[in-house]
Amino acid sequence: MSESPAKPAPFGAVSAPGKSFLIGEYAVLEGHTAVVTAVDVRAHAHSPRPQHDERPSPDSPFVAAAVELVSGWLRGHDYEVPAPEALPVITTVGFTAGNRKLGLGSSAAVTAATVGWYLASAGLDVSSPEIREIALSIARAAHSMAQEGRGSGADVATAVLGGTVRFSREGIEPITTPSWLAIGFFDAGAPARTGSLLESLEAGAAGSREAYDAAIAGIGAASQRFQAALDPALAMDDAFAAIQDACRRHNEGLRQLQDIASAHILTARIETIIGAAEWAGLAAKPSGAGGGDLVVVFARSGAALDRLAVELYHQHRVALVRKLETNAEGLRAEPRPPVNSRIKGLFKRSIDARREALALATGVPLARLADADAGALAPEAADHMIENVIGVMSMPMGIGTNFTLNGRDYLVPMCVEEASVVAAASNAAKMIRAGGGFAGFSDPPWMIAQVQLVRDDRSPSAEIVARIEGARDRLLELADEAHPRLVERGGGARDIEVRNLDVDNIVVHVLVDCRDAMGANLLNTVAETLAPELAQISGWRPVLRILSNLADRRASHVSVRVPAHMLASKQLDGGDVAQRIEEASRFAELDPYRATTHNKGIMNGVDAVVIATGNDWRAMEASAHAYAVRGGRYGPLATWRVERDADDAIAALRGKLSIPTAVGVVGGATRSHPTARMALEILGNPSGVELGLIMAAAGLASNLAALRALATEGIQRGHMTLHARAVAMAAGARGAEVEALARRLVDVGEIKPERAQALLGELREGGR
């Protein structure tokens, strides 16, 4: 090779994807073929960034092995090798749910990304087929070295090559899955212990070789059946029937291995997911070794997956893992590392310095942040947004730091006038970060269009309900005709529900998947479109035709685990604080008067993000509080419980929040308001579902901050200093005078305007 050596760019990065087995696990270890796909969660290798407290990861055996082998290769081919102290920082994005790994091949992705970073630092193009082959050879050897020869190497191959591959020890062949095939991943609820399962299986196979060989042969045949189903010449129904058959055969082979190993490969939760999928006409199997982690489900459409997700969550509390894109790109250079929300001392910097740090962390151009200036929304633009415009009112926008959600960092724009909200949420997010961050998942983005029917003849309401339910397919077809572009984007009508409110009133619900839109306008169109047809079917008179803002089918669910020591105050240890927070949570669960204030604290964080991104905070508030009373009694949206260790000591605090998040990233103020557009860019232009999870995380962080303050020093102490600053400014303090006067007001314990003016006079006299 003749490429000239080159040192790594200061902030350059190389990333590699995770993987998911679609079929053929276990059998691939015995020489059979497996099908593996790259999923778009990525490990990044990059240089440390000066504004963050980032450190290389030399203690990882996978990084150490990769560095050793790739450095040797570079030296052997006359390339310059980065100095030993120039180890890359390794950042994994999306491989976890809170503090639990999801079994997506993070070690292989880390190994591949490390190898890729060293090759890129030598000036080599890691996206070229030739260099990828070199990277694959080095990464497979390094990964095998780090795990002492275990594993097939399929995860490393996918991390380097990307896409979907047919893998065996004899070779790797790229393959294509049908465009109609929808693939989803459900959370089996526990981390799989692959090493333990393999050890148990090896021990069992030694005494039952014939049964073991038969089970492996069955799984191998299932894999071949699956691969044959991917033939593009097959009709969809025939191909999907073959996929269903392949999954059934694979699962039967796993049950046989389970008996041989005397270990749980198909746990009760996995069997529940498989059973529900088969009942719904879908196909499912564990992805990976089983025993936990994920179950992969195959369907003819994304809508079918969403319907299964709704059923599994509401019946069994089993969640569809956030959207994982398959066929992800393999090893690649990145223009910059992923966002790190830990920016040291951001609150101490000037506004200009904060903007510089934000631009550096997110990649949003510094000039673009001028859209957060007070005059960003010109009166002329505002005049086209609402009626009778006379001006524009500005609110402060801050950045919530320390947020990690599903393994990905976010710097969170928050627009709010109440002091302490941004700081408190950021501090709580730091505590949560220590426990792995926020784990979250969402319901499908389904909203409800309502059509009210009022009695206009003598037909019994039960008969009318039956007529409408009998016309379900026609009504869904009409609803989709109202928004063909929504259907093209994967959305559309999902179900018809009929509710008999009283003898004279029936309401028809049309459930619509709104994708990335909030959906108000399209839902109203759907309701208007269906009203004449419903009148003809029922003989009753349609009256109101409008969306419902109770978005109970479109909730976001987040949970956290906070190590107890992170909660400690000057007066109380972490366990005591955790216990007090649980007691405060129980208070809200028992008393609607307390629950109202509890939920208001949650909405401090939620609404701040809703407003910053140009979404409808009034709809969010209405939906959240209606959701809080869905059980018939007003209660808290978030709850907290202590977690005890084997010695009955409090080890951690666990919290969870469910909240409707009918928000969008297309249309409305999210696109017409320059500051809202900028806020979405800072968040990395998330999907509507992702934005809802970010809002829920901000709400849970705000709740934790408020409960911790209440459980320790009381809510007033933190508010006092911030209130003192506001009083100081109102009294005329400027610049450094504000902090000095605020401190004096707190010291004297009298935060009043007249006292502030007197102390300001003394302060200025003393400075002469």
Coordinates of C-alpha atoms in Angstrom, one line a residue, residues 201 210 213 616:
L201 CA -25.1 -26.6 27.0
E210 CA -27.4 -37.6 19.8
D213 CA -26.9 -33.1 17.3
D616 CA -48.7 22.5 22.1

